[in-house]
mmCIF file with all atom_site columns, C-alpha atoms in Angstrom:
data_model
loop_
_atom_site.group_PDB
_atom_site.id
_atom_site.type_symbol
_atom_site.label_atom_id
_atom_site.label_alt_id
_atom_site.label_comp_id
_atom_site.label_asym_id
_atom_site.label_entity_id
_atom_site.label_seq_id
_atom_site.pdbx_PDB_ins_code
_atom_site.Cartn_x
_atom_site.Cartn_y
_atom_site.Cartn_z
_atom_site.occupancy
_atom_site.B_iso_or_equiv
_atom_site.pdbx_formal_charge
_atom_site.auth_seq_id
_atom_site.auth_comp_id
_atom_site.auth_asym_id
_atom_site.auth_atom_id
_atom_site.pdbx_PDB_model_num
ATOM 1   C CA . UNK P 1 1   ? 11.920 -1.390 12.529  1.00 39.00 ? 1   UNK P CA 1
ATOM 2   C CA . UNK P 1 2   ? 14.954 0.383  14.034  1.00 43.00 ? 2   UNK P CA 1
ATOM 3   C CA . UNK P 1 3   ? 16.424 3.287  12.138  1.00 49.00 ? 3   UNK P CA 1
ATOM 4   C CA . UNK P 1 4   ? 20.000 3.125  10.953  1.00 48.00 ? 4   UNK P CA 1
ATOM 5   C CA . UNK P 1 5   ? 22.386 6.042  11.264  1.00 43.00 ? 5   UNK P CA 1
ATOM 6   C CA . UNK P 1 6   ? 22.214 6.647  7.514   1.00 45.00 ? 6   UNK P CA 1
ATOM 7   C CA . UNK P 1 7   ? 18.421 6.772  7.500   1.00 46.00 ? 7   UNK P CA 1
ATOM 8   C CA . UNK P 1 8   ? 18.431 9.186  10.434  1.00 44.00 ? 8   UNK P CA 1
ATOM 9   C CA . UNK P 1 9   ? 20.937 11.446 8.687   1.00 44.00 ? 9   UNK P CA 1
ATOM 10  C CA . UNK P 1 10  ? 18.727 11.869 5.616   1.00 43.00 ? 10  UNK P CA 1
ATOM 11  C CA . UNK P 1 11  ? 15.338 12.470 7.250   1.00 50.00 ? 11  UNK P CA 1
ATOM 12  C CA . UNK P 1 12  ? 13.430 15.717 6.736   1.00 52.00 ? 12  UNK P CA 1
ATOM 13  C CA . UNK P 1 13  ? 16.280 17.672 5.195   1.00 48.00 ? 13  UNK P CA 1
ATOM 14  C CA . UNK P 1 14  ? 15.727 19.402 1.877   1.00 62.00 ? 14  UNK P CA 1
ATOM 15  C CA . UNK P 1 15  ? 19.237 19.226 0.459   1.00 79.00 ? 15  UNK P CA 1
ATOM 16  C CA . UNK P 1 16  ? 20.998 19.078 -2.885  1.00 84.00 ? 16  UNK P CA 1
ATOM 17  C CA . UNK P 1 17  ? 23.492 16.707 -1.288  1.00 83.00 ? 17  UNK P CA 1
ATOM 18  C CA . UNK P 1 18  ? 21.204 13.702 -0.734  1.00 85.00 ? 18  UNK P CA 1
ATOM 19  C CA . UNK P 1 19  ? 22.330 10.629 -2.660  1.00 83.00 ? 19  UNK P CA 1
ATOM 20  C CA . UNK P 1 20  ? 20.956 7.083  -2.835  1.00 81.00 ? 20  UNK P CA 1
ATOM 21  C CA . UNK P 1 21  ? 23.357 4.503  -1.414  1.00 78.00 ? 21  UNK P CA 1
ATOM 22  C CA . UNK P 1 22  ? 21.356 1.277  -1.494  1.00 80.00 ? 22  UNK P CA 1
ATOM 23  C CA . UNK P 1 23  ? 18.278 -0.507 -0.258  1.00 85.00 ? 23  UNK P CA 1
ATOM 24  C CA . UNK P 1 24  ? 17.232 -1.564 3.223   1.00 88.00 ? 24  UNK P CA 1
ATOM 25  C CA . UNK P 1 25  ? 15.857 -4.965 4.243   1.00 91.00 ? 25  UNK P CA 1
ATOM 26  C CA . UNK P 1 26  ? 12.351 -3.935 3.157   1.00 91.00 ? 26  UNK P CA 1
ATOM 27  C CA . UNK P 1 27  ? 13.531 -2.896 -0.309  1.00 90.00 ? 27  UNK P CA 1
ATOM 28  C CA . UNK P 1 28  ? 13.194 0.820  0.404   1.00 91.00 ? 28  UNK P CA 1
ATOM 29  C CA . UNK P 1 29  ? 15.853 3.203  -0.897  1.00 88.00 ? 29  UNK P CA 1
ATOM 30  C CA . UNK P 1 30  ? 18.362 4.395  1.694   1.00 87.00 ? 30  UNK P CA 1
ATOM 31  C CA . UNK P 1 31  ? 19.721 7.881  1.139   1.00 86.00 ? 31  UNK P CA 1
ATOM 32  C CA . UNK P 1 32  ? 22.630 9.745  2.663   1.00 83.00 ? 32  UNK P CA 1
ATOM 33  C CA . UNK P 1 33  ? 22.665 13.503 3.204   1.00 85.00 ? 33  UNK P CA 1
ATOM 34  C CA . UNK P 1 34  ? 26.296 14.254 2.482   1.00 80.00 ? 34  UNK P CA 1
ATOM 35  C CA . UNK P 1 35  ? 25.740 17.808 3.712   1.00 79.00 ? 35  UNK P CA 1
ATOM 36  C CA . UNK P 1 36  ? 25.489 16.428 7.221   1.00 81.00 ? 36  UNK P CA 1
ATOM 37  C CA . UNK P 1 37  ? 28.709 14.485 6.719   1.00 75.00 ? 37  UNK P CA 1
ATOM 38  C CA . UNK P 1 38  ? 30.785 17.592 6.060   1.00 65.00 ? 38  UNK P CA 1
ATOM 39  C CA . UNK P 1 39  ? 33.526 16.217 3.856   1.00 68.00 ? 39  UNK P CA 1
ATOM 40  C CA . UNK P 1 40  ? 33.547 12.767 2.345   1.00 70.00 ? 40  UNK P CA 1
ATOM 41  C CA . UNK P 1 41  ? 36.187 10.410 1.044   1.00 71.00 ? 41  UNK P CA 1
ATOM 42  C CA . UNK P 1 42  ? 35.244 7.155  -0.653  1.00 70.00 ? 42  UNK P CA 1
ATOM 43  C CA . UNK P 1 43  ? 38.167 4.760  -0.642  1.00 68.00 ? 43  UNK P CA 1
ATOM 44  C CA . UNK P 1 44  ? 38.467 1.185  -1.805  1.00 64.00 ? 44  UNK P CA 1
ATOM 45  C CA . UNK P 1 45  ? 41.396 -0.963 -0.613  1.00 63.00 ? 45  UNK P CA 1
ATOM 46  C CA . UNK P 1 46  ? 43.546 -2.388 -3.411  1.00 62.00 ? 46  UNK P CA 1
ATOM 47  C CA . UNK P 1 47  ? 42.239 -5.907 -2.680  1.00 60.00 ? 47  UNK P CA 1
ATOM 48  C CA . UNK P 1 48  ? 38.597 -4.824 -3.041  1.00 59.00 ? 48  UNK P CA 1
ATOM 49  C CA . UNK P 1 49  ? 36.842 -4.315 -6.351  1.00 63.00 ? 49  UNK P CA 1
ATOM 50  C CA . UNK P 1 50  ? 35.308 -0.819 -6.312  1.00 61.00 ? 50  UNK P CA 1
ATOM 51  C CA . UNK P 1 51  ? 31.579 -0.520 -6.819  1.00 66.00 ? 51  UNK P CA 1
ATOM 52  C CA . UNK P 1 52  ? 31.674 1.702  -9.907  1.00 73.00 ? 52  UNK P CA 1
ATOM 53  C CA . UNK P 1 53  ? 27.897 2.009  -10.014 1.00 75.00 ? 53  UNK P CA 1
ATOM 54  C CA . UNK P 1 54  ? 27.750 3.413  -6.484  1.00 75.00 ? 54  UNK P CA 1
ATOM 55  C CA . UNK P 1 55  ? 30.512 5.950  -7.124  1.00 80.00 ? 55  UNK P CA 1
ATOM 56  C CA . UNK P 1 56  ? 29.051 7.003  -10.487 1.00 82.00 ? 56  UNK P CA 1
ATOM 57  C CA . UNK P 1 57  ? 25.538 7.285  -9.038  1.00 81.00 ? 57  UNK P CA 1
ATOM 58  C CA . UNK P 1 58  ? 26.770 9.488  -6.210  1.00 83.00 ? 58  UNK P CA 1
ATOM 59  C CA . UNK P 1 59  ? 28.796 11.720 -8.528  1.00 88.00 ? 59  UNK P CA 1
ATOM 60  C CA . UNK P 1 60  ? 26.103 12.072 -11.199 1.00 89.00 ? 60  UNK P CA 1
ATOM 61  C CA . UNK P 1 61  ? 23.422 12.822 -8.595  1.00 87.00 ? 61  UNK P CA 1
ATOM 62  C CA . UNK P 1 62  ? 25.577 15.474 -6.918  1.00 89.00 ? 62  UNK P CA 1
ATOM 63  C CA . UNK P 1 63  ? 26.697 17.039 -10.198 1.00 90.00 ? 63  UNK P CA 1
ATOM 64  C CA . UNK P 1 64  ? 23.156 17.243 -11.548 1.00 90.00 ? 64  UNK P CA 1
ATOM 65  C CA . UNK P 1 65  ? 21.862 19.063 -8.451  1.00 89.00 ? 65  UNK P CA 1
ATOM 66  C CA . UNK P 1 66  ? 24.726 21.441 -7.672  1.00 90.00 ? 66  UNK P CA 1
ATOM 67  C CA . UNK P 1 67  ? 26.515 24.285 -9.412  1.00 91.00 ? 67  UNK P CA 1
ATOM 68  C CA . UNK P 1 68  ? 30.292 24.736 -9.059  1.00 91.00 ? 68  UNK P CA 1
ATOM 69  C CA . UNK P 1 69  ? 29.836 27.595 -6.571  1.00 89.00 ? 69  UNK P CA 1
ATOM 70  C CA . UNK P 1 70  ? 28.111 25.174 -4.171  1.00 85.00 ? 70  UNK P CA 1
ATOM 71  C CA . UNK P 1 71  ? 30.071 21.955 -4.657  1.00 86.00 ? 71  UNK P CA 1
ATOM 72  C CA . UNK P 1 72  ? 33.696 21.185 -5.520  1.00 87.00 ? 72  UNK P CA 1
ATOM 73  C CA . UNK P 1 73  ? 35.472 17.852 -6.041  1.00 86.00 ? 73  UNK P CA 1
ATOM 74  C CA . UNK P 1 74  ? 38.947 16.404 -6.058  1.00 89.00 ? 74  UNK P CA 1
ATOM 75  C CA . UNK P 1 75  ? 38.782 13.018 -7.765  1.00 90.00 ? 75  UNK P CA 1
ATOM 76  C CA . UNK P 1 76  ? 41.671 10.581 -7.302  1.00 89.00 ? 76  UNK P CA 1
ATOM 77  C CA . UNK P 1 77  ? 41.652 7.569  -9.619  1.00 86.00 ? 77  UNK P CA 1
ATOM 78  C CA . UNK P 1 78  ? 44.919 5.706  -9.079  1.00 82.00 ? 78  UNK P CA 1
ATOM 79  C CA . UNK P 1 79  ? 43.407 2.339  -9.961  1.00 76.00 ? 79  UNK P CA 1
ATOM 80  C CA . UNK P 1 80  ? 41.939 3.650  -13.226 1.00 76.00 ? 80  UNK P CA 1
ATOM 81  C CA . UNK P 1 81  ? 38.350 2.737  -12.344 1.00 76.00 ? 81  UNK P CA 1
ATOM 82  C CA . UNK P 1 82  ? 36.882 5.120  -14.893 1.00 81.00 ? 82  UNK P CA 1
ATOM 83  C CA . UNK P 1 83  ? 36.635 8.480  -13.147 1.00 86.00 ? 83  UNK P CA 1
ATOM 84  C CA . UNK P 1 84  ? 38.200 10.038 -16.255 1.00 88.00 ? 84  UNK P CA 1
ATOM 85  C CA . UNK P 1 85  ? 34.641 10.346 -17.651 1.00 90.00 ? 85  UNK P CA 1
ATOM 86  C CA . UNK P 1 86  ? 34.233 13.231 -15.182 1.00 92.00 ? 86  UNK P CA 1
ATOM 87  C CA . UNK P 1 87  ? 37.270 15.063 -16.579 1.00 92.00 ? 87  UNK P CA 1
ATOM 88  C CA . UNK P 1 88  ? 36.415 18.640 -17.442 1.00 91.00 ? 88  UNK P CA 1
ATOM 89  C CA . UNK P 1 89  ? 33.381 18.855 -15.146 1.00 93.00 ? 89  UNK P CA 1
ATOM 90  C CA . UNK P 1 90  ? 33.105 22.382 -13.753 1.00 93.00 ? 90  UNK P CA 1
ATOM 91  C CA . UNK P 1 91  ? 32.909 21.154 -10.147 1.00 93.00 ? 91  UNK P CA 1
ATOM 92  C CA . UNK P 1 92  ? 36.438 19.671 -10.262 1.00 93.00 ? 92  UNK P CA 1
ATOM 93  C CA . UNK P 1 93  ? 39.125 21.654 -8.447  1.00 91.00 ? 93  UNK P CA 1
ATOM 94  C CA . UNK P 1 94  ? 41.849 19.797 -10.378 1.00 91.00 ? 94  UNK P CA 1
ATOM 95  C CA . UNK P 1 95  ? 41.948 17.395 -13.291 1.00 93.00 ? 95  UNK P CA 1
ATOM 96  C CA . UNK P 1 96  ? 41.314 13.776 -12.221 1.00 93.00 ? 96  UNK P CA 1
ATOM 97  C CA . UNK P 1 97  ? 44.442 12.771 -10.290 1.00 94.00 ? 97  UNK P CA 1
ATOM 98  C CA . UNK P 1 98  ? 46.139 9.473  -11.160 1.00 91.00 ? 98  UNK P CA 1
ATOM 99  C CA . UNK P 1 99  ? 49.612 10.081 -9.708  1.00 91.00 ? 99  UNK P CA 1
ATOM 100 C CA . UNK P 1 100 ? 50.384 9.159  -6.086  1.00 90.00 ? 100 UNK P CA 1
ATOM 101 C CA . UNK P 1 101 ? 52.451 12.261 -5.339  1.00 94.00 ? 101 UNK P CA 1
ATOM 102 C CA . UNK P 1 102 ? 49.768 14.580 -6.733  1.00 94.00 ? 102 UNK P CA 1
ATOM 103 C CA . UNK P 1 103 ? 47.117 12.711 -4.733  1.00 91.00 ? 103 UNK P CA 1
ATOM 104 C CA . UNK P 1 104 ? 49.084 13.165 -1.524  1.00 93.00 ? 104 UNK P CA 1
ATOM 105 C CA . UNK P 1 105 ? 49.579 16.873 -2.233  1.00 94.00 ? 105 UNK P CA 1
ATOM 106 C CA . UNK P 1 106 ? 45.895 17.382 -3.032  1.00 92.00 ? 106 UNK P CA 1
ATOM 107 C CA . UNK P 1 107 ? 44.769 15.585 0.127   1.00 88.00 ? 107 UNK P CA 1
ATOM 108 C CA . UNK P 1 108 ? 47.237 17.544 2.276   1.00 92.00 ? 108 UNK P CA 1
ATOM 109 C CA . UNK P 1 109 ? 46.000 20.805 0.743   1.00 92.00 ? 109 UNK P CA 1
ATOM 110 C CA . UNK P 1 110 ? 42.347 19.887 1.220   1.00 87.00 ? 110 UNK P CA 1
ATOM 111 C CA . UNK P 1 111 ? 42.985 18.870 4.853   1.00 85.00 ? 111 UNK P CA 1
ATOM 112 C CA . UNK P 1 112 ? 44.447 22.320 5.533   1.00 88.00 ? 112 UNK P CA 1
ATOM 113 C CA . UNK P 1 113 ? 41.476 23.989 3.833   1.00 83.00 ? 113 UNK P CA 1
ATOM 114 C CA . UNK P 1 114 ? 39.000 22.020 5.947   1.00 76.00 ? 114 UNK P CA 1
ATOM 115 C CA . UNK P 1 115 ? 40.656 22.976 9.235   1.00 73.00 ? 115 UNK P CA 1
#
């Protein structure tokens, strides 16, 4: 069986940033090491129904394994898909953002920080 990019990225790396993202053809769990991705943005087009379970699984897994000193989030929830349940979590850099202008400002700021 040929390895996918995602399987290759998660092999043999002890990391607190590994999250399950689905199953392969054989029914085995596929994991992603987000530490190897650097920064990550999960975006759903307006015409697509977001997979709330995937987003919640990723967030809960990351929050349960990492302290605020090691992991920080900016959550943007313009479509009101339920990210408000993460409001007040210590790993958030800002309250959950629902406003377009605030989202743009936060993304511009984070882009500068990454560079």
